[in-house]
Short mmCIF file of C-alpha atoms in Angstrom, two decimals:
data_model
loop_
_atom_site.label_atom_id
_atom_site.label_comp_id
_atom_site.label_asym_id
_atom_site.label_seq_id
_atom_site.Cartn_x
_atom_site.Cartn_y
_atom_site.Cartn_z
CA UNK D 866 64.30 -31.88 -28.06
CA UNK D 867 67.49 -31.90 -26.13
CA UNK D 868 68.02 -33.14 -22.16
CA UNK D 869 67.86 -30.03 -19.91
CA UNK D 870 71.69 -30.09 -18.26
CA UNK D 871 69.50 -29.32 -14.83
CA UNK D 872 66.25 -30.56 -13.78
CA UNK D 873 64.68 -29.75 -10.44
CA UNK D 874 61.28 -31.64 -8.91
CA UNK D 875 59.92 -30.50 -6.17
CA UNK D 876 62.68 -29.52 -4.26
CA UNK D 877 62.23 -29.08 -0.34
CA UNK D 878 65.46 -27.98 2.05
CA UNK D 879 64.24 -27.64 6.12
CA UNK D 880 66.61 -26.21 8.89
CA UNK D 881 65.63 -28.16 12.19
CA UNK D 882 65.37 -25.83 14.90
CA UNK D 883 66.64 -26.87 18.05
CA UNK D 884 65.22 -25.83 21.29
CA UNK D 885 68.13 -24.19 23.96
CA UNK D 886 68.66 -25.82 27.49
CA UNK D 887 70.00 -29.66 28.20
CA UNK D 888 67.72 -31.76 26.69
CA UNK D 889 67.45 -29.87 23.27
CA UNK D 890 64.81 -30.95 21.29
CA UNK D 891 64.00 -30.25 17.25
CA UNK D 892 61.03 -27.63 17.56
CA UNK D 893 60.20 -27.22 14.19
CA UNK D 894 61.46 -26.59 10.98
CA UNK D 895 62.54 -23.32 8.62
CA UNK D 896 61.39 -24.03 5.81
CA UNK D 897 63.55 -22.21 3.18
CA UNK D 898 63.37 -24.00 0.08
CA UNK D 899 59.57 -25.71 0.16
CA UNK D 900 58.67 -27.37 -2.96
CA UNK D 901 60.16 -25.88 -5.96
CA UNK D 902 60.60 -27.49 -9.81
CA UNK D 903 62.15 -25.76 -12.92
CA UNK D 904 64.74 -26.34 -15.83
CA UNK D 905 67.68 -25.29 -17.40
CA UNK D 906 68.86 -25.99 -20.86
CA UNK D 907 72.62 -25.93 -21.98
CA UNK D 908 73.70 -22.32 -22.40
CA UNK D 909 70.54 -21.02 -20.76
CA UNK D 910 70.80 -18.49 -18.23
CA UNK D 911 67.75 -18.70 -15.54
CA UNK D 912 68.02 -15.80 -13.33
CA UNK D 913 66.11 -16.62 -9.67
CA UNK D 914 64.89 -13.39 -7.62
CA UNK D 915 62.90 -12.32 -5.14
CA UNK D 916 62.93 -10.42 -1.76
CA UNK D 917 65.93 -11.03 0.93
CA UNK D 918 65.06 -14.63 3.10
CA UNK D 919 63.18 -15.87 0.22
CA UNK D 920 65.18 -19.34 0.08
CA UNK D 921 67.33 -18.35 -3.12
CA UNK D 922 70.59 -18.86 -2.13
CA UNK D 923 69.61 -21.59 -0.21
CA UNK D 924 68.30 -22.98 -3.38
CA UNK D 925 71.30 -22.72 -4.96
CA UNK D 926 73.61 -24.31 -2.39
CA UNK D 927 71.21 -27.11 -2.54
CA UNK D 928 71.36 -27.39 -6.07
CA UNK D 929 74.91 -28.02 -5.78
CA UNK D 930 74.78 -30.49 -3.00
CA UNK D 931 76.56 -27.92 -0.37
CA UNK D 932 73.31 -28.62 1.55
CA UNK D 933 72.04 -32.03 1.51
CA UNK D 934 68.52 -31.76 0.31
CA UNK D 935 65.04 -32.78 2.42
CA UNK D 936 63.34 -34.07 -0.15
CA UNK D 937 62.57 -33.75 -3.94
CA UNK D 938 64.97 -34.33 -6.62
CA UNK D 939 68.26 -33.29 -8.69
CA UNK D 940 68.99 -34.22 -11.91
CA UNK D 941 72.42 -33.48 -13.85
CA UNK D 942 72.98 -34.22 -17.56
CA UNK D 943 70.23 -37.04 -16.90
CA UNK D 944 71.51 -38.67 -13.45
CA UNK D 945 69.81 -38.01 -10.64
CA UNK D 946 72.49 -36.57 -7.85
CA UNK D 947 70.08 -36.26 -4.74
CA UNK D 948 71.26 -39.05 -3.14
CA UNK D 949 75.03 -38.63 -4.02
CA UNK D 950 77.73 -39.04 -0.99
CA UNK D 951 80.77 -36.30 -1.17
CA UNK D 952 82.90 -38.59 -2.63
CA UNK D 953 80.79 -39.39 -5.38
CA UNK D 954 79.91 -35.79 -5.55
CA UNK D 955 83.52 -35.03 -6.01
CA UNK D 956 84.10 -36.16 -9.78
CA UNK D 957 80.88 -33.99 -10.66
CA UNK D 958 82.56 -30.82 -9.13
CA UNK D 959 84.83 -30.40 -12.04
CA UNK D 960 81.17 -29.39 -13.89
CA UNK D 961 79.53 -27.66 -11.56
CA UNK D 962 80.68 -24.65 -9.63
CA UNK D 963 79.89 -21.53 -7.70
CA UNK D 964 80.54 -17.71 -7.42
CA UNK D 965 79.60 -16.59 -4.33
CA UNK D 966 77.72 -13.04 -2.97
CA UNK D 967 81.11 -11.43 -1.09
CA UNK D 968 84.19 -11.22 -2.89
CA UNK D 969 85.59 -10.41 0.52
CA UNK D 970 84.77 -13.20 2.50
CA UNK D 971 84.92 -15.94 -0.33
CA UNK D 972 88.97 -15.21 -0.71
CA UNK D 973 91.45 -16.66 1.77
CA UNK D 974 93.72 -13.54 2.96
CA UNK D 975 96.33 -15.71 3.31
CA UNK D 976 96.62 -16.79 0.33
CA UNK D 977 98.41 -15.07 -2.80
CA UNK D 978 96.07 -14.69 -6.08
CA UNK D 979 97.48 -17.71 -8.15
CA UNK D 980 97.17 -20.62 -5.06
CA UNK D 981 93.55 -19.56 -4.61
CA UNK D 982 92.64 -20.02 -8.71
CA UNK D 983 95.34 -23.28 -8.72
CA UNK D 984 93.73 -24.83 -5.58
CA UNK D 985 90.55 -26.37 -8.18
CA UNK D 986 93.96 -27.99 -9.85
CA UNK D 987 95.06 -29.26 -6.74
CA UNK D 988 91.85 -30.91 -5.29
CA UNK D 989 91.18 -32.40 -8.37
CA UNK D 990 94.33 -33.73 -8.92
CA UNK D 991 94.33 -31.54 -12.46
CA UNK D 992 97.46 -30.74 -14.17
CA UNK D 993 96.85 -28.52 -17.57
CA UNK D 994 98.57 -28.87 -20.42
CA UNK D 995 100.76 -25.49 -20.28
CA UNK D 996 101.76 -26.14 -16.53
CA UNK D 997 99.40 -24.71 -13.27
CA UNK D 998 100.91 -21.31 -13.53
CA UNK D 999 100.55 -20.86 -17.44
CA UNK D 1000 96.53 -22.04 -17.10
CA UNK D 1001 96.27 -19.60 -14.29
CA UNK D 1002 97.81 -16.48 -15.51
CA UNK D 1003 95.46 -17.55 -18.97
CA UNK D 1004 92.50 -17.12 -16.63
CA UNK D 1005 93.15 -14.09 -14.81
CA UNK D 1006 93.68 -12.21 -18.49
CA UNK D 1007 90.30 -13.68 -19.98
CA UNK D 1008 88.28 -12.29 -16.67
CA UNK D 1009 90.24 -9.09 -17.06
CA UNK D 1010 93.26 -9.11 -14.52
CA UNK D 1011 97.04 -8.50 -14.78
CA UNK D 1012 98.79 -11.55 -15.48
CA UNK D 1013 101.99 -10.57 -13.95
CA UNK D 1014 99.78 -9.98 -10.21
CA UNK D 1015 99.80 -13.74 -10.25
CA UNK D 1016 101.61 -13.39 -6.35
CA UNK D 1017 99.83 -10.71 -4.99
CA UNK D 1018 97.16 -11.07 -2.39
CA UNK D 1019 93.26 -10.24 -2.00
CA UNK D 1020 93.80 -7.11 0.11
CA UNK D 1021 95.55 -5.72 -2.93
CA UNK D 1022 92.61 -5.57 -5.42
CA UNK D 1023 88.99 -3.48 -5.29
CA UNK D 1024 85.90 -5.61 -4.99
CA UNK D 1025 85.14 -5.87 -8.56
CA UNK D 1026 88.59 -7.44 -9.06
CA UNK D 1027 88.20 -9.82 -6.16
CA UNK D 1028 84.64 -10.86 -7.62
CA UNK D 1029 86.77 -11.56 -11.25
CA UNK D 1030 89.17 -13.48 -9.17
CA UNK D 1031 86.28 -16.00 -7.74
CA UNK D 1032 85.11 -15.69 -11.49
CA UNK D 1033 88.34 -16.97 -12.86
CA UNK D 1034 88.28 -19.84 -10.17
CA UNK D 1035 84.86 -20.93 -10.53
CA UNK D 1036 86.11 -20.97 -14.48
CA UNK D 1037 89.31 -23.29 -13.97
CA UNK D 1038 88.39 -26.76 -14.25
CA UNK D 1039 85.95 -25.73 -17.17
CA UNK D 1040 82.33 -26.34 -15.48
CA UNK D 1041 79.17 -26.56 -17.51
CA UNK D 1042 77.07 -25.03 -14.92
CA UNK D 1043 77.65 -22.42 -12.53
CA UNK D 1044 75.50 -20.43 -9.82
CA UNK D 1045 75.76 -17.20 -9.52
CA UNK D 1046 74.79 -16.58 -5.97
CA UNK D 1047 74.17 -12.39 -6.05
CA UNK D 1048 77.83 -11.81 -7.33
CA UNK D 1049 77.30 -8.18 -8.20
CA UNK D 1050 75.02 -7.06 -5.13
CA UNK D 1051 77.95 -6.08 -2.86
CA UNK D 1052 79.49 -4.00 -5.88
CA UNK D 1053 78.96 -0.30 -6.74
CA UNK D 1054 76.94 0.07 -10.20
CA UNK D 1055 79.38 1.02 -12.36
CA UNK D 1056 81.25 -2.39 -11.62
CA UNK D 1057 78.24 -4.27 -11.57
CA UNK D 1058 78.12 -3.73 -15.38
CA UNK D 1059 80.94 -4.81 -16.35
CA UNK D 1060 81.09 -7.86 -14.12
CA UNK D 1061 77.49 -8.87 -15.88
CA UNK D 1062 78.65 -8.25 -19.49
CA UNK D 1063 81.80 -10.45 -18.36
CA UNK D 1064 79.42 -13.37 -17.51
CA UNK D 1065 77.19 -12.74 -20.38
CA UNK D 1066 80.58 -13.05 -22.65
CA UNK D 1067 81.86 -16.02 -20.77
CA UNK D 1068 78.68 -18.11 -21.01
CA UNK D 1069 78.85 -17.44 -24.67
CA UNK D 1070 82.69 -18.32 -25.73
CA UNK D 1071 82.21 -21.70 -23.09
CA UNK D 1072 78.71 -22.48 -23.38
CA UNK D 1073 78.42 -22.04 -19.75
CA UNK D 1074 74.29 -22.70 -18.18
CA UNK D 1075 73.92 -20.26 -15.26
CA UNK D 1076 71.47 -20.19 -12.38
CA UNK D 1077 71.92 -16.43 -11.94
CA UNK D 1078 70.24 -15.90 -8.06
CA UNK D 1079 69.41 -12.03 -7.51
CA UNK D 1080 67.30 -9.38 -5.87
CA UNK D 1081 67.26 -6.63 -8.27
CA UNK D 1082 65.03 -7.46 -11.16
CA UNK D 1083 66.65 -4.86 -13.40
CA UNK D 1084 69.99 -6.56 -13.13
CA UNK D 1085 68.47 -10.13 -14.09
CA UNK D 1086 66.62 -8.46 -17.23
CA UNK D 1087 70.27 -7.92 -19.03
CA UNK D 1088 71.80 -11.62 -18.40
CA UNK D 1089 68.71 -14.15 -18.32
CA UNK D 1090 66.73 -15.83 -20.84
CA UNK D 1091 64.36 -17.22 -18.64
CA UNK D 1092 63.17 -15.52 -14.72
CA UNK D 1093 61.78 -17.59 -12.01
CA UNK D 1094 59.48 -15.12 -8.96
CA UNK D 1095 60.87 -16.93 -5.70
CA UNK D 1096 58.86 -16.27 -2.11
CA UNK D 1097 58.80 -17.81 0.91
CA UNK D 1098 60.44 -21.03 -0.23
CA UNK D 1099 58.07 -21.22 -3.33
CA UNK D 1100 57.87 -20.40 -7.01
CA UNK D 1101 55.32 -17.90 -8.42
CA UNK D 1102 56.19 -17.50 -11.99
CA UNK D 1103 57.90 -18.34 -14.21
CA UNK D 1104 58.60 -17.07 -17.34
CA UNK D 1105 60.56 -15.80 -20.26
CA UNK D 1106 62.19 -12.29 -19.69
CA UNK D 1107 60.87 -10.79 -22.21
CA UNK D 1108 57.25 -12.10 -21.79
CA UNK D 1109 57.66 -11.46 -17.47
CA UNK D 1110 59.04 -8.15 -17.79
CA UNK D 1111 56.16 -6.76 -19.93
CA UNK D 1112 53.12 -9.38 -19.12
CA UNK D 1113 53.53 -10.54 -15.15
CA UNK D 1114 51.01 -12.61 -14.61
CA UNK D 1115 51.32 -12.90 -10.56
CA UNK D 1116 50.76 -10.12 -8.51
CA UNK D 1117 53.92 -10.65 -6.16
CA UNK D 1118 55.76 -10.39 -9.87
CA UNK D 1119 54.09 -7.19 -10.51
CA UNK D 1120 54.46 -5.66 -7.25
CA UNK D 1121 58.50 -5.88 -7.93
CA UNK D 1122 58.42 -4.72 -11.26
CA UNK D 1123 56.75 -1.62 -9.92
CA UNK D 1124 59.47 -1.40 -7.76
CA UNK D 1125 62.53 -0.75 -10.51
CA UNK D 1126 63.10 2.74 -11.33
CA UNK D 1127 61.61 3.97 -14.63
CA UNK D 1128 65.07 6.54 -16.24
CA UNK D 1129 62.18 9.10 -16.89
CA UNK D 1130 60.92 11.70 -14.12
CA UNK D 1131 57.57 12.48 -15.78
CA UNK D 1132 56.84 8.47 -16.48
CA UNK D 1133 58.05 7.60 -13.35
CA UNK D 1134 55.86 10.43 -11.35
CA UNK D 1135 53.04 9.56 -12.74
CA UNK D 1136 52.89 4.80 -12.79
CA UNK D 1137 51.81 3.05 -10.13
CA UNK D 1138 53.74 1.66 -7.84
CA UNK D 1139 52.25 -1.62 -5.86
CA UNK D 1140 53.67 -1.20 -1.99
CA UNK D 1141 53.01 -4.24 0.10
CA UNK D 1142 51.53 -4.12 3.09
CA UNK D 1143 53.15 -6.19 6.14
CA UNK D 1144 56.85 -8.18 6.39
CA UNK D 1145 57.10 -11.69 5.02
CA UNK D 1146 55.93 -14.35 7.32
CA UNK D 1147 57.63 -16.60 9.23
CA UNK D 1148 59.33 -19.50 7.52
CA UNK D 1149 59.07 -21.96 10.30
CA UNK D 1150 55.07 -21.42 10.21
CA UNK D 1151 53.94 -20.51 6.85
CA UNK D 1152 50.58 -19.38 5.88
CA UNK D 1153 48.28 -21.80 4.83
CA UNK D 1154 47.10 -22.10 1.14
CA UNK D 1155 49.18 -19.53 -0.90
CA UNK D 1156 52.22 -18.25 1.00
CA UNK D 1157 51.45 -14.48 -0.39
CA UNK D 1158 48.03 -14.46 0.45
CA UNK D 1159 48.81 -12.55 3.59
CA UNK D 1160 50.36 -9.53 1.68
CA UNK D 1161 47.91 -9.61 -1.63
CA UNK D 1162 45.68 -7.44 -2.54
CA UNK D 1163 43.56 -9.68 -4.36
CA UNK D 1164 43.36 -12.60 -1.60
CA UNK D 1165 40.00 -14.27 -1.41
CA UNK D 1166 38.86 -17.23 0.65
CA UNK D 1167 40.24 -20.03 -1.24
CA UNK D 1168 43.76 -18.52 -1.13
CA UNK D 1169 44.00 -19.00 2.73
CA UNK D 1170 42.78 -22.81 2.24
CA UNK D 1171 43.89 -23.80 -0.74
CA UNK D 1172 47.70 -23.94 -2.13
CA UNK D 1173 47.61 -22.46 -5.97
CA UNK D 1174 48.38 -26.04 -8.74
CA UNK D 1175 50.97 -24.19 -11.05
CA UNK D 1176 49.36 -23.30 -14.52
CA UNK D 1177 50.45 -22.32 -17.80
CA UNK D 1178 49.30 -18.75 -19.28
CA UNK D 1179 51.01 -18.66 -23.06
CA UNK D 1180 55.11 -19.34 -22.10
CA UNK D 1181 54.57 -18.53 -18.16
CA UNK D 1182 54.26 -20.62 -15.41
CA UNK D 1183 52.03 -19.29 -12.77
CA UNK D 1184 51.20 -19.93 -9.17
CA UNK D 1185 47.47 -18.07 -8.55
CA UNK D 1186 44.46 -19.01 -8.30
CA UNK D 1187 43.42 -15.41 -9.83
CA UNK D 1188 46.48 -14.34 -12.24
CA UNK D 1189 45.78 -11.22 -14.74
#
């Protein structure tokens, strides 16, 4: 059986809060990642969802060291990272990268179109074979831009063009793994389609492994082999997609599917859909025993004392002490 490229144990990131006034003082902690543990195989896609302040992103940023982690570990290609200084982080960047949520924000204004791709070059100290400009102007063709735009600048392009531009840089020191922090949530549908397929056809002609972080369960469906069900800091399920999408096990997993639009007005009139009652909870001050207990309908006693042990139902990993 082959190494997983990533393996995560029970990883735990906590925000310190500080309290205002002159003698500041740590209050308490936000717990946004609390505990989680998967894997992902070379050339896997594992898309991560779940609702807005669930500790995703956070997740991912962790994953890559851009937050230093609380506790738990990180394993890449077999060597445990968690403990890795910046400059010994540095080397490993070349293999792991990062396309972030806002193509807007994530591209300097100042800065034409080629220097932003040709800045991984730079850091790296990274000269291609063809010359900077040559390796470049290769990139911005394979994600689908003009060649010759090479000098122009990020005001100049719509946002599914800037997204293909962070794309192409994430792509240009040839990583093996890549998160995908939401990179087709700020774009209209029609884009987000073709941005997705491009992924799907990049992770296939470089045998790219993608953590593909999301909040729309329909757009995970087309691009991931595997889904992990993230709330409050925590993992639910886990599962293939094909085995998630038509058997959820956890109720938080079916109360999203219910969520995603059915393309049929008389199937759609007449399912179920699960609405859940109340906002998440607080971070900082988590519920005791299973964090969804306050917003399940099927909560008993021992979910309010007792966290769930994961356990395995056929291929899924599930959180709940009562799973369907």
């Amino acid at each position: 059986m082959a190494t997983p490229i990533l393996e995560v144990t029970n990883l735990a990131k906590f925000f310190p809060i500080q309290s205002q006034g002159i003698f500041s003082r740590v209050k308490g902690d936000n717990k946004a990642v609390n505990g989680i543990s998967f894997t992902l195989n070379a050339g896997e896609t594992l898309g991560l969802v779940g609702e807005s302040g669930c500790g995703k992103s956070t997740a991912g940023r962790t994953i890559l060291k851009l937050y230093e982690p609380t506790s738990g570990t990180i394993k890449f290609e077999g060597e445990d990272i968690t403990s890795y200084s910046a400059s010994k982080m540095k080397p490993l960047r070349t293999k792991m990268q990062m396309i972030f949520q806002d193509p807007y924000s994530s591209l300097n204004p100042r800065h034409t179109i080629g220097s932003i791709i040709a800045a991984s070059y730079e850091i790296q100290k990274i000269t291609p074979e063809n010359g900077v400009k040559r390796a470049v102007q290769d990139l911005m063709e394979r994600v689908g831009l003009n060649p010759e735009h090479y000098n122009r600048y990020p005001h100049e392009f719509s946002g599914g063009q800037r997204q293909r531009i962070g794309i192409a840089r994430a792509l240009a020191l040839k990583p093996k793994f890549i998160v995908c922090d939401e990179p087709v949530s700020a774009l209209d549908v029609s884009i987000q389609a073709q941005v997705i397929n491009l992924l799907d056809d990049l992770r296939d002609d470089f045998g790219l492994s993608y953590l593909f972080i999301a909040h729309d369960l329909s757009v995970v469906q087309h691009i991931s082999q595997r889904v992990a069900v993230m709330y409050l800091g925590k993992i639910m399920e886990l599962a293939p997609t094909e085995e998630l999408y038509k058997n959820p096990h956890h109720p938080y997993t079916k109360a999203l599917l219910s969520a995603i639009p059915i393309p049929d007005p008389i199937l759609e009139r007449k399912r179920e859909q699960i609405i859940l009652s109340g906002d998440i909870p607080n971070p900082v001050n988590p519920p005791t025993g299973c964090v969804f207990n306050t917003r399940c309908w099927k909560a008993q006693e021992k979910c309010r004392t007792t966290e769930p042990v994961i356990m395995q139902i056929g291929a899924s990993q599930v959180a709940c002490h009562f799973p369907d």
